[in-house]
Amino acid sequence: FLFSGSLLHSLYSVAQVVPFFPIDDVYMGMLMKALGISPVRHGGFQTFDVRQQDRENVCVHKGNLLIHQRLPPQILKMWKGINNPLLTC
C-alpha cells in the first residue's frame, strides 16, 4: 500500500484505539475503515504479475510502481530499458 504523508497523523491517532491485528494488510484496512477511507486501485502495482508474453516488454512495465517475481538481473535490465532515452512505446 501507498498513502500520502498527510494521512500519517490520522493513521497514528486511530491506531491508538483500533486493536492491533498481526497481519499488516488487514490492520491497515481496519485503520482505513475506522477513518472512513476507501482504498483506490492503482494500475502501477502489478502484484499478480503480467501475462507471460509481456514479462520482457519494457513498454508494458513503464508505468509500473511495483512488480513482483523478478530476479535482480531482470530488474536491472528492465530499469535500463525503461530509462533508455531512445525508448518509444
Short mmCIF file of N, CA and C in Angstrom, two decimals:
data_model
loop_
_atom_site.label_atom_id
_atom_site.label_comp_id
_atom_site.label_asym_id
_atom_site.label_seq_id
_atom_site.Cartn_x
_atom_site.Cartn_y
_atom_site.Cartn_z
N PHE A 1 0.83 -1.18 0.00
CA PHE A 1 0.00 0.00 0.00
C PHE A 1 0.87 1.24 0.00
N LEU A 2 0.30 2.29 -0.50
CA LEU A 2 0.98 3.57 -0.62
C LEU A 2 -0.03 4.63 -0.23
N PHE A 3 0.38 5.57 0.61
CA PHE A 3 -0.54 6.62 1.00
C PHE A 3 0.21 7.93 1.21
N SER A 4 -0.54 9.00 1.22
CA SER A 4 0.01 10.34 1.36
C SER A 4 0.54 10.56 2.78
N GLY A 5 1.58 11.34 2.88
CA GLY A 5 2.14 11.69 4.18
C GLY A 5 1.14 12.44 5.05
N SER A 6 0.20 13.14 4.41
CA SER A 6 -0.80 13.88 5.19
C SER A 6 -1.75 12.95 5.94
N LEU A 7 -1.78 11.69 5.56
CA LEU A 7 -2.63 10.71 6.22
C LEU A 7 -1.96 10.11 7.46
N LEU A 8 -0.68 10.28 7.58
CA LEU A 8 0.09 9.62 8.63
C LEU A 8 -0.39 9.95 10.05
N HIS A 9 -0.64 11.21 10.33
CA HIS A 9 -1.09 11.61 11.67
C HIS A 9 -2.42 10.95 12.00
N SER A 10 -3.35 10.94 11.05
CA SER A 10 -4.65 10.32 11.28
C SER A 10 -4.51 8.82 11.51
N LEU A 11 -3.65 8.18 10.73
CA LEU A 11 -3.42 6.74 10.91
C LEU A 11 -2.86 6.45 12.30
N TYR A 12 -1.91 7.26 12.70
CA TYR A 12 -1.31 7.07 14.03
C TYR A 12 -2.37 7.24 15.12
N SER A 13 -3.17 8.28 14.99
CA SER A 13 -4.20 8.55 16.01
C SER A 13 -5.20 7.41 16.12
N VAL A 14 -5.69 6.94 14.98
CA VAL A 14 -6.70 5.88 15.02
C VAL A 14 -6.07 4.55 15.46
N ALA A 15 -4.79 4.37 15.22
CA ALA A 15 -4.10 3.14 15.66
C ALA A 15 -4.03 3.06 17.19
N GLN A 16 -4.21 4.18 17.87
CA GLN A 16 -4.19 4.17 19.33
C GLN A 16 -5.47 3.56 19.90
N VAL A 17 -6.54 3.50 19.08
CA VAL A 17 -7.82 2.98 19.59
C VAL A 17 -8.29 1.70 18.89
N VAL A 18 -7.79 1.44 17.69
CA VAL A 18 -8.15 0.21 16.98
C VAL A 18 -7.25 -0.91 17.47
N PRO A 19 -7.82 -2.00 17.95
CA PRO A 19 -7.00 -3.11 18.45
C PRO A 19 -6.05 -3.63 17.37
N PHE A 20 -4.84 -3.93 17.77
CA PHE A 20 -3.82 -4.41 16.83
C PHE A 20 -4.22 -5.75 16.24
N PHE A 21 -3.92 -5.92 14.96
CA PHE A 21 -4.11 -7.20 14.27
C PHE A 21 -2.78 -7.54 13.60
N PRO A 22 -2.26 -8.76 13.75
CA PRO A 22 -0.89 -9.07 13.33
C PRO A 22 -0.64 -9.22 11.83
N ILE A 23 -1.64 -9.04 10.99
CA ILE A 23 -1.42 -9.10 9.54
C ILE A 23 -1.51 -7.68 9.02
N ASP A 24 -0.40 -7.15 8.50
CA ASP A 24 -0.32 -5.73 8.19
C ASP A 24 -1.38 -5.25 7.20
N ASP A 25 -1.66 -6.02 6.15
CA ASP A 25 -2.67 -5.59 5.17
C ASP A 25 -4.05 -5.50 5.82
N VAL A 26 -4.35 -6.46 6.66
CA VAL A 26 -5.65 -6.47 7.34
C VAL A 26 -5.73 -5.29 8.31
N TYR A 27 -4.67 -5.08 9.08
CA TYR A 27 -4.68 -3.98 10.05
C TYR A 27 -4.79 -2.63 9.35
N MET A 28 -4.09 -2.47 8.24
CA MET A 28 -4.20 -1.21 7.50
C MET A 28 -5.64 -1.01 7.03
N GLY A 29 -6.29 -2.08 6.58
CA GLY A 29 -7.70 -1.99 6.18
C GLY A 29 -8.59 -1.60 7.34
N MET A 30 -8.30 -2.14 8.51
CA MET A 30 -9.08 -1.80 9.71
C MET A 30 -8.92 -0.32 10.05
N LEU A 31 -7.69 0.19 9.95
CA LEU A 31 -7.44 1.60 10.24
C LEU A 31 -8.14 2.50 9.23
N MET A 32 -8.03 2.13 7.96
CA MET A 32 -8.67 2.93 6.90
C MET A 32 -10.19 2.95 7.08
N LYS A 33 -10.75 1.79 7.42
CA LYS A 33 -12.20 1.72 7.64
C LYS A 33 -12.61 2.62 8.80
N ALA A 34 -11.82 2.61 9.87
CA ALA A 34 -12.11 3.45 11.03
C ALA A 34 -12.07 4.93 10.66
N LEU A 35 -11.24 5.28 9.68
CA LEU A 35 -11.14 6.67 9.23
C LEU A 35 -12.16 7.00 8.14
N GLY A 36 -12.89 5.99 7.67
CA GLY A 36 -13.86 6.23 6.60
C GLY A 36 -13.21 6.41 5.24
N ILE A 37 -12.04 5.82 5.06
CA ILE A 37 -11.29 5.95 3.81
C ILE A 37 -11.35 4.64 3.05
N SER A 38 -11.62 4.73 1.76
CA SER A 38 -11.65 3.53 0.92
C SER A 38 -10.40 3.49 0.06
N PRO A 39 -9.80 2.32 -0.08
CA PRO A 39 -8.62 2.21 -0.94
C PRO A 39 -9.00 2.39 -2.41
N VAL A 40 -8.04 2.83 -3.18
CA VAL A 40 -8.21 3.00 -4.62
C VAL A 40 -7.14 2.18 -5.31
N ARG A 41 -7.55 1.41 -6.27
CA ARG A 41 -6.58 0.59 -7.01
C ARG A 41 -5.77 1.47 -7.94
N HIS A 42 -4.49 1.22 -8.00
CA HIS A 42 -3.60 1.94 -8.91
C HIS A 42 -3.00 0.92 -9.87
N GLY A 43 -3.14 1.16 -11.15
CA GLY A 43 -2.66 0.23 -12.17
C GLY A 43 -1.16 0.02 -12.16
N GLY A 44 -0.42 0.89 -11.47
CA GLY A 44 1.03 0.77 -11.42
C GLY A 44 1.53 -0.32 -10.49
N PHE A 45 0.64 -0.92 -9.71
CA PHE A 45 1.01 -2.01 -8.82
C PHE A 45 0.63 -3.33 -9.47
N GLN A 46 1.60 -4.06 -9.94
CA GLN A 46 1.37 -5.35 -10.59
C GLN A 46 1.68 -6.46 -9.59
N THR A 47 0.82 -6.60 -8.60
CA THR A 47 1.09 -7.57 -7.54
C THR A 47 0.92 -9.01 -8.00
N PHE A 48 0.16 -9.22 -9.06
CA PHE A 48 -0.04 -10.58 -9.56
C PHE A 48 0.60 -10.77 -10.92
N ASP A 49 1.54 -9.90 -11.25
CA ASP A 49 2.34 -10.01 -12.46
C ASP A 49 1.52 -9.72 -13.71
N VAL A 50 2.18 -9.78 -14.82
CA VAL A 50 1.57 -9.52 -16.13
C VAL A 50 1.56 -10.83 -16.91
N ARG A 51 0.91 -10.80 -18.05
CA ARG A 51 0.86 -12.00 -18.89
C ARG A 51 2.28 -12.46 -19.24
N GLN A 52 2.46 -13.76 -19.36
CA GLN A 52 3.78 -14.34 -19.64
C GLN A 52 4.42 -13.70 -20.87
N GLN A 53 3.65 -13.50 -21.93
CA GLN A 53 4.21 -12.95 -23.17
C GLN A 53 4.62 -11.48 -23.03
N ASP A 54 4.19 -10.80 -21.96
CA ASP A 54 4.54 -9.39 -21.75
C ASP A 54 5.63 -9.19 -20.70
N ARG A 55 6.12 -10.26 -20.10
CA ARG A 55 7.08 -10.12 -19.00
C ARG A 55 8.34 -9.36 -19.37
N GLU A 56 8.82 -9.50 -20.60
CA GLU A 56 10.05 -8.83 -21.02
C GLU A 56 9.79 -7.54 -21.79
N ASN A 57 8.54 -7.17 -21.96
CA ASN A 57 8.17 -5.98 -22.72
C ASN A 57 8.34 -4.74 -21.84
N VAL A 58 9.34 -3.95 -22.12
CA VAL A 58 9.64 -2.77 -21.32
C VAL A 58 8.46 -1.80 -21.30
N CYS A 59 7.79 -1.64 -22.43
CA CYS A 59 6.68 -0.69 -22.51
C CYS A 59 5.52 -1.08 -21.60
N VAL A 60 5.31 -2.36 -21.39
CA VAL A 60 4.24 -2.82 -20.50
C VAL A 60 4.55 -2.40 -19.07
N HIS A 61 5.82 -2.35 -18.70
CA HIS A 61 6.22 -2.06 -17.33
C HIS A 61 6.54 -0.58 -17.09
N LYS A 62 6.55 0.22 -18.12
CA LYS A 62 7.00 1.61 -18.00
C LYS A 62 6.24 2.41 -16.92
N GLY A 63 4.95 2.21 -16.79
CA GLY A 63 4.17 2.96 -15.82
C GLY A 63 4.01 2.29 -14.47
N ASN A 64 4.67 1.17 -14.27
CA ASN A 64 4.52 0.43 -13.02
C ASN A 64 5.29 1.07 -11.87
N LEU A 65 4.71 0.98 -10.70
CA LEU A 65 5.38 1.39 -9.47
C LEU A 65 5.97 0.19 -8.75
N LEU A 66 5.41 -0.99 -9.01
CA LEU A 66 5.81 -2.19 -8.30
C LEU A 66 5.51 -3.41 -9.15
N ILE A 67 6.46 -4.32 -9.20
CA ILE A 67 6.23 -5.63 -9.79
C ILE A 67 6.91 -6.67 -8.91
N HIS A 68 6.40 -7.88 -8.96
CA HIS A 68 6.95 -8.98 -8.16
C HIS A 68 7.56 -10.03 -9.08
N GLN A 69 8.22 -10.98 -8.47
CA GLN A 69 8.72 -12.18 -9.13
C GLN A 69 9.75 -11.89 -10.22
N ARG A 70 10.70 -11.01 -9.92
CA ARG A 70 11.80 -10.75 -10.84
C ARG A 70 13.11 -10.93 -10.10
N LEU A 71 14.07 -11.49 -10.79
CA LEU A 71 15.41 -11.63 -10.23
C LEU A 71 16.16 -10.32 -10.41
N PRO A 72 17.18 -10.05 -9.58
CA PRO A 72 17.93 -8.80 -9.71
C PRO A 72 18.42 -8.50 -11.13
N PRO A 73 18.98 -9.47 -11.87
CA PRO A 73 19.40 -9.14 -13.24
C PRO A 73 18.23 -8.72 -14.14
N GLN A 74 17.06 -9.31 -13.92
CA GLN A 74 15.88 -8.93 -14.70
C GLN A 74 15.44 -7.50 -14.35
N ILE A 75 15.52 -7.16 -13.09
CA ILE A 75 15.14 -5.81 -12.65
C ILE A 75 16.09 -4.78 -13.25
N LEU A 76 17.38 -5.06 -13.21
CA LEU A 76 18.36 -4.13 -13.79
C LEU A 76 18.15 -3.96 -15.29
N LYS A 77 17.90 -5.05 -15.98
CA LYS A 77 17.64 -4.99 -17.42
C LYS A 77 16.39 -4.14 -17.71
N MET A 78 15.34 -4.36 -16.93
CA MET A 78 14.10 -3.60 -17.10
C MET A 78 14.33 -2.12 -16.81
N TRP A 79 15.07 -1.82 -15.75
CA TRP A 79 15.35 -0.43 -15.37
C TRP A 79 16.10 0.28 -16.49
N LYS A 80 17.11 -0.38 -17.02
CA LYS A 80 17.88 0.22 -18.12
C LYS A 80 17.00 0.45 -19.34
N GLY A 81 16.14 -0.50 -19.64
CA GLY A 81 15.24 -0.36 -20.78
C GLY A 81 14.25 0.77 -20.60
N ILE A 82 13.66 0.87 -19.42
CA ILE A 82 12.67 1.91 -19.14
C ILE A 82 13.31 3.29 -19.21
N ASN A 83 14.56 3.40 -18.79
CA ASN A 83 15.25 4.70 -18.77
C ASN A 83 16.04 4.98 -20.03
N ASN A 84 15.92 4.15 -21.03
CA ASN A 84 16.60 4.36 -22.30
C ASN A 84 15.96 5.55 -23.02
N PRO A 85 16.72 6.61 -23.29
CA PRO A 85 16.15 7.80 -23.94
C PRO A 85 15.63 7.51 -25.35
N LEU A 86 16.04 6.41 -25.94
CA LEU A 86 15.59 6.06 -27.29
C LEU A 86 14.33 5.19 -27.28
N LEU A 87 13.83 4.85 -26.09
CA LEU A 87 12.65 4.01 -25.98
C LEU A 87 11.42 4.71 -26.55
N THR A 88 10.72 4.05 -27.42
CA THR A 88 9.44 4.55 -27.93
C THR A 88 8.40 3.45 -27.71
N CYS A 89 7.33 3.81 -27.08
CA CYS A 89 6.27 2.83 -26.79
C CYS A 89 5.00 3.20 -27.55
#
